[in-house]
């Protein structure tokens, strides 16, 4: 008899975003990345506006242990939609 279980060692980060007030027909979207781990987490951040292609905002952002990073922002025109895509790893540039 044998048994197997899948091991899940993905980083534990909390992702959220917020908008600033309207200025000149646009708002700034700020991405918040909260690292809930006792070691650094590396994050690739991409975004797209409406149905456009994804653009890399950060290829290898380091978020320190138990820290929150809010350095990634993007201006979004009124009426448009931003979609953020996050890939994380415990190893730098390993996406």
mmCIF file of N, CA and C in Angstrom:
data_model
loop_
_atom_site.group_PDB
_atom_site.id
_atom_site.type_symbol
_atom_site.label_atom_id
_atom_site.label_comp_id
_atom_site.label_asym_id
_atom_site.label_seq_id
_atom_site.Cartn_x
_atom_site.Cartn_y
_atom_site.Cartn_z
ATOM 1 N N UNK A 1 0.834 -1.156 0.000
ATOM 2 C CA UNK A 1 0.000 0.000 0.000
ATOM 3 C C UNK A 1 0.894 1.238 0.000
ATOM 4 N N UNK A 2 0.509 2.252 -0.760
ATOM 5 C CA UNK A 2 1.261 3.494 -0.789
ATOM 6 C C UNK A 2 0.293 4.673 -0.832
ATOM 7 N N UNK A 3 0.799 5.792 -0.405
ATOM 8 C CA UNK A 3 -0.007 7.009 -0.420
ATOM 9 C C UNK A 3 0.864 8.153 -0.900
ATOM 10 N N UNK A 4 0.253 9.099 -1.552
ATOM 11 C CA UNK A 4 1.010 10.261 -1.997
ATOM 12 C C UNK A 4 0.190 11.518 -1.760
ATOM 13 N N UNK A 5 0.902 12.591 -1.546
ATOM 14 C CA UNK A 5 0.274 13.889 -1.361
ATOM 15 C C UNK A 5 1.090 14.932 -2.102
ATOM 16 N N UNK A 6 0.410 15.885 -2.655
ATOM 17 C CA UNK A 6 1.090 16.968 -3.348
ATOM 18 C C UNK A 6 1.599 17.981 -2.326
ATOM 19 N N UNK A 7 2.845 18.391 -2.496
ATOM 20 C CA UNK A 7 3.451 19.383 -1.614
ATOM 21 C C UNK A 7 3.279 20.755 -2.253
ATOM 22 N N UNK A 8 2.799 21.724 -1.495
ATOM 23 C CA UNK A 8 2.584 23.075 -1.994
ATOM 24 C C UNK A 8 3.475 24.026 -1.213
ATOM 25 N N UNK A 9 4.494 24.541 -1.878
ATOM 26 C CA UNK A 9 5.428 25.456 -1.217
ATOM 27 C C UNK A 9 5.430 26.826 -1.877
ATOM 28 N N UNK A 10 4.292 27.238 -2.398
ATOM 29 C CA UNK A 10 4.194 28.564 -2.993
ATOM 30 C C UNK A 10 4.318 29.636 -1.918
ATOM 31 N N UNK A 11 4.896 30.786 -2.272
ATOM 32 C CA UNK A 11 4.970 31.882 -1.306
ATOM 33 C C UNK A 11 3.577 32.341 -0.882
ATOM 34 N N UNK A 12 3.478 32.767 0.355
ATOM 35 C CA UNK A 12 2.225 33.283 0.903
ATOM 36 C C UNK A 12 2.272 34.803 0.839
ATOM 37 N N UNK A 13 1.684 35.362 -0.226
ATOM 38 C CA UNK A 13 1.590 36.808 -0.336
ATOM 39 C C UNK A 13 0.132 37.202 -0.516
ATOM 40 N N UNK A 14 -0.201 38.381 -0.033
ATOM 41 C CA UNK A 14 -1.535 38.939 -0.191
ATOM 42 C C UNK A 14 -1.444 40.083 -1.184
ATOM 43 N N UNK A 15 -2.295 40.045 -2.212
ATOM 44 C CA UNK A 15 -2.262 41.041 -3.279
ATOM 45 C C UNK A 15 -3.564 41.829 -3.278
ATOM 46 N N UNK A 16 -3.447 43.146 -3.353
ATOM 47 C CA UNK A 16 -4.623 44.002 -3.490
ATOM 48 C C UNK A 16 -4.231 45.227 -4.313
ATOM 49 N N UNK A 17 -5.227 45.973 -4.758
ATOM 50 C CA UNK A 17 -4.951 47.208 -5.492
ATOM 51 C C UNK A 17 -5.966 48.264 -5.094
ATOM 52 N N UNK A 18 -5.581 49.512 -5.299
ATOM 53 C CA UNK A 18 -6.466 50.631 -4.971
ATOM 54 C C UNK A 18 -6.257 51.730 -6.001
ATOM 55 N N UNK A 19 -7.242 52.646 -6.087
ATOM 56 C CA UNK A 19 -7.158 53.774 -7.005
ATOM 57 C C UNK A 19 -7.050 55.082 -6.227
ATOM 58 N N UNK A 20 -6.292 56.020 -6.810
ATOM 59 C CA UNK A 20 -6.222 57.374 -6.270
ATOM 60 C C UNK A 20 -7.460 58.139 -6.732
ATOM 61 N N UNK A 21 -7.568 59.388 -6.317
ATOM 62 C CA UNK A 21 -8.650 60.230 -6.807
ATOM 63 C C UNK A 21 -8.392 60.606 -8.261
ATOM 64 N N UNK A 22 -9.438 60.979 -8.959
ATOM 65 C CA UNK A 22 -9.347 61.343 -10.372
ATOM 66 C C UNK A 22 -8.555 62.640 -10.553
ATOM 67 N N UNK A 23 -7.671 62.650 -11.537
ATOM 68 C CA UNK A 23 -6.912 63.849 -11.877
ATOM 69 C C UNK A 23 -6.631 63.818 -13.379
ATOM 70 N N UNK A 24 -7.020 64.840 -14.083
ATOM 71 C CA UNK A 24 -6.777 64.960 -15.532
ATOM 72 C C UNK A 24 -7.320 63.769 -16.311
ATOM 73 N N UNK A 25 -8.487 63.256 -15.922
ATOM 74 C CA UNK A 25 -9.123 62.169 -16.666
ATOM 75 C C UNK A 25 -8.518 60.801 -16.440
ATOM 76 N N UNK A 26 -7.772 60.639 -15.371
ATOM 77 C CA UNK A 26 -7.158 59.335 -15.076
ATOM 78 C C UNK A 26 -7.058 59.133 -13.573
ATOM 79 N N UNK A 27 -6.869 57.893 -13.181
ATOM 80 C CA UNK A 27 -6.593 57.539 -11.794
ATOM 81 C C UNK A 27 -5.351 56.665 -11.771
ATOM 82 N N UNK A 28 -4.636 56.703 -10.652
ATOM 83 C CA UNK A 28 -3.459 55.858 -10.492
ATOM 84 C C UNK A 28 -3.843 54.609 -9.709
ATOM 85 N N UNK A 29 -3.563 53.455 -10.292
ATOM 86 C CA UNK A 29 -3.776 52.182 -9.607
ATOM 87 C C UNK A 29 -2.482 51.817 -8.892
ATOM 88 N N UNK A 30 -2.570 51.557 -7.596
ATOM 89 C CA UNK A 30 -1.413 51.154 -6.797
ATOM 90 C C UNK A 30 -1.583 49.707 -6.379
ATOM 91 N N UNK A 31 -0.580 48.907 -6.679
ATOM 92 C CA UNK A 31 -0.585 47.498 -6.318
ATOM 93 C C UNK A 31 0.059 47.334 -4.950
ATOM 94 N N UNK A 32 -0.572 46.556 -4.079
ATOM 95 C CA UNK A 32 -0.037 46.288 -2.750
ATOM 96 C C UNK A 32 0.294 44.804 -2.638
ATOM 97 N N UNK A 33 1.554 44.510 -2.352
ATOM 98 C CA UNK A 33 2.036 43.134 -2.216
ATOM 99 C C UNK A 33 2.521 42.932 -0.788
ATOM 100 N N UNK A 34 1.786 42.150 -0.014
ATOM 101 C CA UNK A 34 2.142 41.889 1.381
ATOM 102 C C UNK A 34 2.751 40.502 1.489
ATOM 103 N N UNK A 35 4.007 40.451 1.909
ATOM 104 C CA UNK A 35 4.712 39.179 2.072
ATOM 105 C C UNK A 35 4.439 38.638 3.478
ATOM 106 N N UNK A 36 3.819 37.475 3.552
ATOM 107 C CA UNK A 36 3.495 36.846 4.836
ATOM 108 C C UNK A 36 4.503 35.756 5.211
ATOM 109 N N UNK A 37 5.651 35.780 4.569
ATOM 110 C CA UNK A 37 6.685 34.761 4.784
ATOM 111 C C UNK A 37 7.834 35.319 5.625
ATOM 112 N N UNK A 38 8.616 34.420 6.226
ATOM 113 C CA UNK A 38 9.781 34.823 7.016
ATOM 114 C C UNK A 38 11.036 34.978 6.158
ATOM 115 N N UNK A 39 10.893 34.871 4.845
ATOM 116 C CA UNK A 39 11.999 35.106 3.922
ATOM 117 C C UNK A 39 11.498 35.971 2.768
ATOM 118 N N UNK A 40 12.425 36.524 2.020
ATOM 119 C CA UNK A 40 12.061 37.378 0.892
ATOM 120 C C UNK A 40 11.295 36.585 -0.161
ATOM 121 N N UNK A 41 10.407 37.277 -0.857
ATOM 122 C CA UNK A 41 9.667 36.697 -1.970
ATOM 123 C C UNK A 41 9.959 37.557 -3.196
ATOM 124 N N UNK A 42 10.122 36.909 -4.340
ATOM 125 C CA UNK A 42 10.404 37.597 -5.594
ATOM 126 C C UNK A 42 9.146 37.550 -6.446
ATOM 127 N N UNK A 43 8.822 38.697 -7.059
ATOM 128 C CA UNK A 43 7.543 38.821 -7.744
ATOM 129 C C UNK A 43 7.744 39.416 -9.134
ATOM 130 N N UNK A 44 7.142 38.769 -10.117
ATOM 131 C CA UNK A 44 7.040 39.337 -11.467
ATOM 132 C C UNK A 44 5.650 39.950 -11.557
ATOM 133 N N UNK A 45 5.592 41.243 -11.925
ATOM 134 C CA UNK A 45 4.319 41.962 -11.992
ATOM 135 C C UNK A 45 4.055 42.390 -13.431
ATOM 136 N N UNK A 46 2.883 42.013 -13.928
ATOM 137 C CA UNK A 46 2.452 42.424 -15.257
ATOM 138 C C UNK A 46 1.064 43.040 -15.153
ATOM 139 N N UNK A 47 0.710 43.863 -16.122
ATOM 140 C CA UNK A 47 -0.627 44.447 -16.149
ATOM 141 C C UNK A 47 -1.081 44.607 -17.601
ATOM 142 N N UNK A 48 -2.392 44.699 -17.783
ATOM 143 C CA UNK A 48 -2.926 45.054 -19.096
ATOM 144 C C UNK A 48 -4.066 46.043 -18.886
ATOM 145 N N UNK A 49 -4.240 46.903 -19.867
ATOM 146 C CA UNK A 49 -5.329 47.865 -19.866
ATOM 147 C C UNK A 49 -6.378 47.369 -20.853
ATOM 148 N N UNK A 50 -7.608 47.252 -20.383
ATOM 149 C CA UNK A 50 -8.724 46.737 -21.188
ATOM 150 C C UNK A 50 -8.346 45.386 -21.798
ATOM 151 N N UNK A 51 -8.439 45.240 -23.109
ATOM 152 C CA UNK A 51 -8.133 43.961 -23.761
ATOM 153 C C UNK A 51 -6.744 43.935 -24.391
ATOM 154 N N UNK A 52 -5.869 44.845 -23.969
ATOM 155 C CA UNK A 52 -4.521 44.914 -24.531
ATOM 156 C C UNK A 52 -3.639 43.768 -24.074
ATOM 157 N N UNK A 53 -2.416 43.795 -24.550
ATOM 158 C CA UNK A 53 -1.431 42.774 -24.178
ATOM 159 C C UNK A 53 -0.851 43.097 -22.804
ATOM 160 N N UNK A 54 -0.374 42.062 -22.117
ATOM 161 C CA UNK A 54 0.274 42.275 -20.821
ATOM 162 C C UNK A 54 1.619 42.978 -21.006
ATOM 163 N N UNK A 55 1.901 43.904 -20.100
ATOM 164 C CA UNK A 55 3.143 44.664 -20.065
ATOM 165 C C UNK A 55 3.815 44.373 -18.731
ATOM 166 N N UNK A 56 5.127 44.169 -18.743
ATOM 167 C CA UNK A 56 5.854 43.895 -17.504
ATOM 168 C C UNK A 56 6.110 45.198 -16.750
ATOM 169 N N UNK A 57 5.603 45.277 -15.527
ATOM 170 C CA UNK A 57 5.842 46.435 -14.666
ATOM 171 C C UNK A 57 7.090 46.225 -13.820
ATOM 172 N N UNK A 58 7.363 44.976 -13.460
ATOM 173 C CA UNK A 58 8.575 44.628 -12.719
ATOM 174 C C UNK A 58 8.918 43.171 -13.028
ATOM 175 N N UNK A 59 10.129 42.953 -13.504
ATOM 176 C CA UNK A 59 10.539 41.604 -13.894
ATOM 177 C C UNK A 59 10.976 40.764 -12.699
ATOM 178 N N UNK A 60 11.376 41.413 -11.591
ATOM 179 C CA UNK A 60 11.908 40.661 -10.457
ATOM 180 C C UNK A 60 11.930 41.538 -9.205
ATOM 181 N N UNK A 61 10.762 41.876 -8.696
ATOM 182 C CA UNK A 61 10.637 42.728 -7.522
ATOM 183 C C UNK A 61 10.873 41.907 -6.259
ATOM 184 N N UNK A 62 11.721 42.399 -5.373
ATOM 185 C CA UNK A 62 11.972 41.730 -4.097
ATOM 186 C C UNK A 62 11.084 42.349 -3.026
ATOM 187 N N UNK A 63 10.294 41.503 -2.355
ATOM 188 C CA UNK A 63 9.484 41.952 -1.230
ATOM 189 C C UNK A 63 10.063 41.287 0.018
ATOM 190 N N UNK A 64 10.574 42.093 0.924
ATOM 191 C CA UNK A 64 11.236 41.586 2.130
ATOM 192 C C UNK A 64 10.252 40.820 3.018
ATOM 193 N N UNK A 65 10.796 40.001 3.909
ATOM 194 C CA UNK A 65 9.958 39.203 4.800
ATOM 195 C C UNK A 65 9.053 40.087 5.643
ATOM 196 N N UNK A 66 7.793 39.676 5.741
ATOM 197 C CA UNK A 66 6.760 40.365 6.524
ATOM 198 C C UNK A 66 6.635 41.849 6.181
ATOM 199 N N UNK A 67 6.948 42.218 4.922
ATOM 200 C CA UNK A 67 6.865 43.615 4.481
ATOM 201 C C UNK A 67 5.756 43.762 3.438
ATOM 202 N N UNK A 68 5.358 45.000 3.220
ATOM 203 C CA UNK A 68 4.390 45.319 2.180
ATOM 204 C C UNK A 68 5.032 46.294 1.205
ATOM 205 N N UNK A 69 4.954 45.975 -0.078
ATOM 206 C CA UNK A 69 5.510 46.830 -1.123
ATOM 207 C C UNK A 69 4.376 47.489 -1.902
ATOM 208 N N UNK A 70 4.443 48.807 -2.057
ATOM 209 C CA UNK A 70 3.434 49.545 -2.822
ATOM 210 C C UNK A 70 4.109 50.397 -3.905
ATOM 211 N N UNK A 71 5.246 49.948 -4.401
ATOM 212 C CA UNK A 71 6.023 50.746 -5.355
ATOM 213 C C UNK A 71 5.509 50.654 -6.790
ATOM 214 N N UNK A 72 4.648 49.690 -7.089
ATOM 215 C CA UNK A 72 4.164 49.514 -8.457
ATOM 216 C C UNK A 72 2.861 50.290 -8.634
ATOM 217 N N UNK A 73 2.888 51.261 -9.552
ATOM 218 C CA UNK A 73 1.694 52.053 -9.854
ATOM 219 C C UNK A 73 1.526 52.151 -11.369
ATOM 220 N N UNK A 74 0.296 52.430 -11.784
ATOM 221 C CA UNK A 74 0.030 52.606 -13.209
ATOM 222 C C UNK A 74 -1.151 53.546 -13.385
ATOM 223 N N UNK A 75 -1.010 54.525 -14.270
ATOM 224 C CA UNK A 75 -2.099 55.446 -14.572
ATOM 225 C C UNK A 75 -3.109 54.758 -15.482
ATOM 226 N N UNK A 76 -4.396 54.940 -15.167
ATOM 227 C CA UNK A 76 -5.478 54.307 -15.929
ATOM 228 C C UNK A 76 -6.488 55.391 -16.302
ATOM 229 N N UNK A 77 -6.773 55.521 -17.603
ATOM 230 C CA UNK A 77 -7.739 56.511 -18.072
ATOM 231 C C UNK A 77 -9.135 56.163 -17.578
ATOM 232 N N UNK A 78 -9.936 57.190 -17.328
ATOM 233 C CA UNK A 78 -11.321 56.988 -16.902
ATOM 234 C C UNK A 78 -12.042 56.138 -17.945
ATOM 235 N N UNK A 79 -12.782 55.130 -17.487
ATOM 236 C CA UNK A 79 -13.513 54.239 -18.373
ATOM 237 C C UNK A 79 -12.745 52.992 -18.771
ATOM 238 N N UNK A 80 -11.455 52.949 -18.475
ATOM 239 C CA UNK A 80 -10.638 51.774 -18.791
ATOM 240 C C UNK A 80 -10.527 50.873 -17.570
ATOM 241 N N UNK A 81 -10.103 49.641 -17.799
ATOM 242 C CA UNK A 81 -9.944 48.649 -16.743
ATOM 243 C C UNK A 81 -8.508 48.148 -16.740
ATOM 244 N N UNK A 82 -7.917 48.039 -15.551
ATOM 245 C CA UNK A 82 -6.581 47.454 -15.421
ATOM 246 C C UNK A 82 -6.704 46.064 -14.805
ATOM 247 N N UNK A 83 -5.916 45.139 -15.340
ATOM 248 C CA UNK A 83 -5.829 43.782 -14.801
ATOM 249 C C UNK A 83 -4.371 43.533 -14.444
ATOM 250 N N UNK A 84 -4.129 43.171 -13.200
ATOM 251 C CA UNK A 84 -2.778 42.856 -12.734
ATOM 252 C C UNK A 84 -2.571 41.348 -12.788
ATOM 253 N N UNK A 85 -1.368 40.919 -13.167
ATOM 254 C CA UNK A 85 -1.008 39.492 -13.141
ATOM 255 C C UNK A 85 0.295 39.351 -12.346
ATOM 256 N N UNK A 86 0.265 38.498 -11.331
ATOM 257 C CA UNK A 86 1.378 38.342 -10.395
ATOM 258 C C UNK A 86 1.903 36.911 -10.445
ATOM 259 N N UNK A 87 3.223 36.767 -10.551
ATOM 260 C CA UNK A 87 3.881 35.467 -10.448
ATOM 261 C C UNK A 87 4.926 35.592 -9.347
ATOM 262 N N UNK A 88 4.914 34.658 -8.379
ATOM 263 C CA UNK A 88 5.847 34.785 -7.261
ATOM 264 C C UNK A 88 6.707 33.540 -7.102
ATOM 265 N N UNK A 89 7.823 33.725 -6.406
ATOM 266 C CA UNK A 89 8.782 32.645 -6.221
ATOM 267 C C UNK A 89 9.656 32.937 -4.999
ATOM 268 N N UNK A 90 10.230 31.895 -4.416
ATOM 269 C CA UNK A 90 11.214 32.069 -3.353
ATOM 270 C C UNK A 90 12.615 32.274 -3.926
ATOM 271 N N UNK A 91 12.766 32.083 -5.242
ATOM 272 C CA UNK A 91 14.058 32.174 -5.896
ATOM 273 C C UNK A 91 14.048 33.340 -6.878
ATOM 274 N N UNK A 92 15.044 34.206 -6.807
ATOM 275 C CA UNK A 92 15.123 35.365 -7.680
ATOM 276 C C UNK A 92 15.081 34.965 -9.151
ATOM 277 N N UNK A 93 14.227 35.641 -9.908
ATOM 278 C CA UNK A 93 14.086 35.462 -11.363
ATOM 279 C C UNK A 93 13.634 34.054 -11.765
ATOM 280 N N UNK A 94 13.050 33.288 -10.874
ATOM 281 C CA UNK A 94 12.610 31.920 -11.192
ATOM 282 C C UNK A 94 11.084 31.912 -11.408
ATOM 283 N N UNK A 95 10.685 32.360 -12.605
ATOM 284 C CA UNK A 95 9.263 32.434 -12.898
ATOM 285 C C UNK A 95 8.938 31.499 -14.027
#
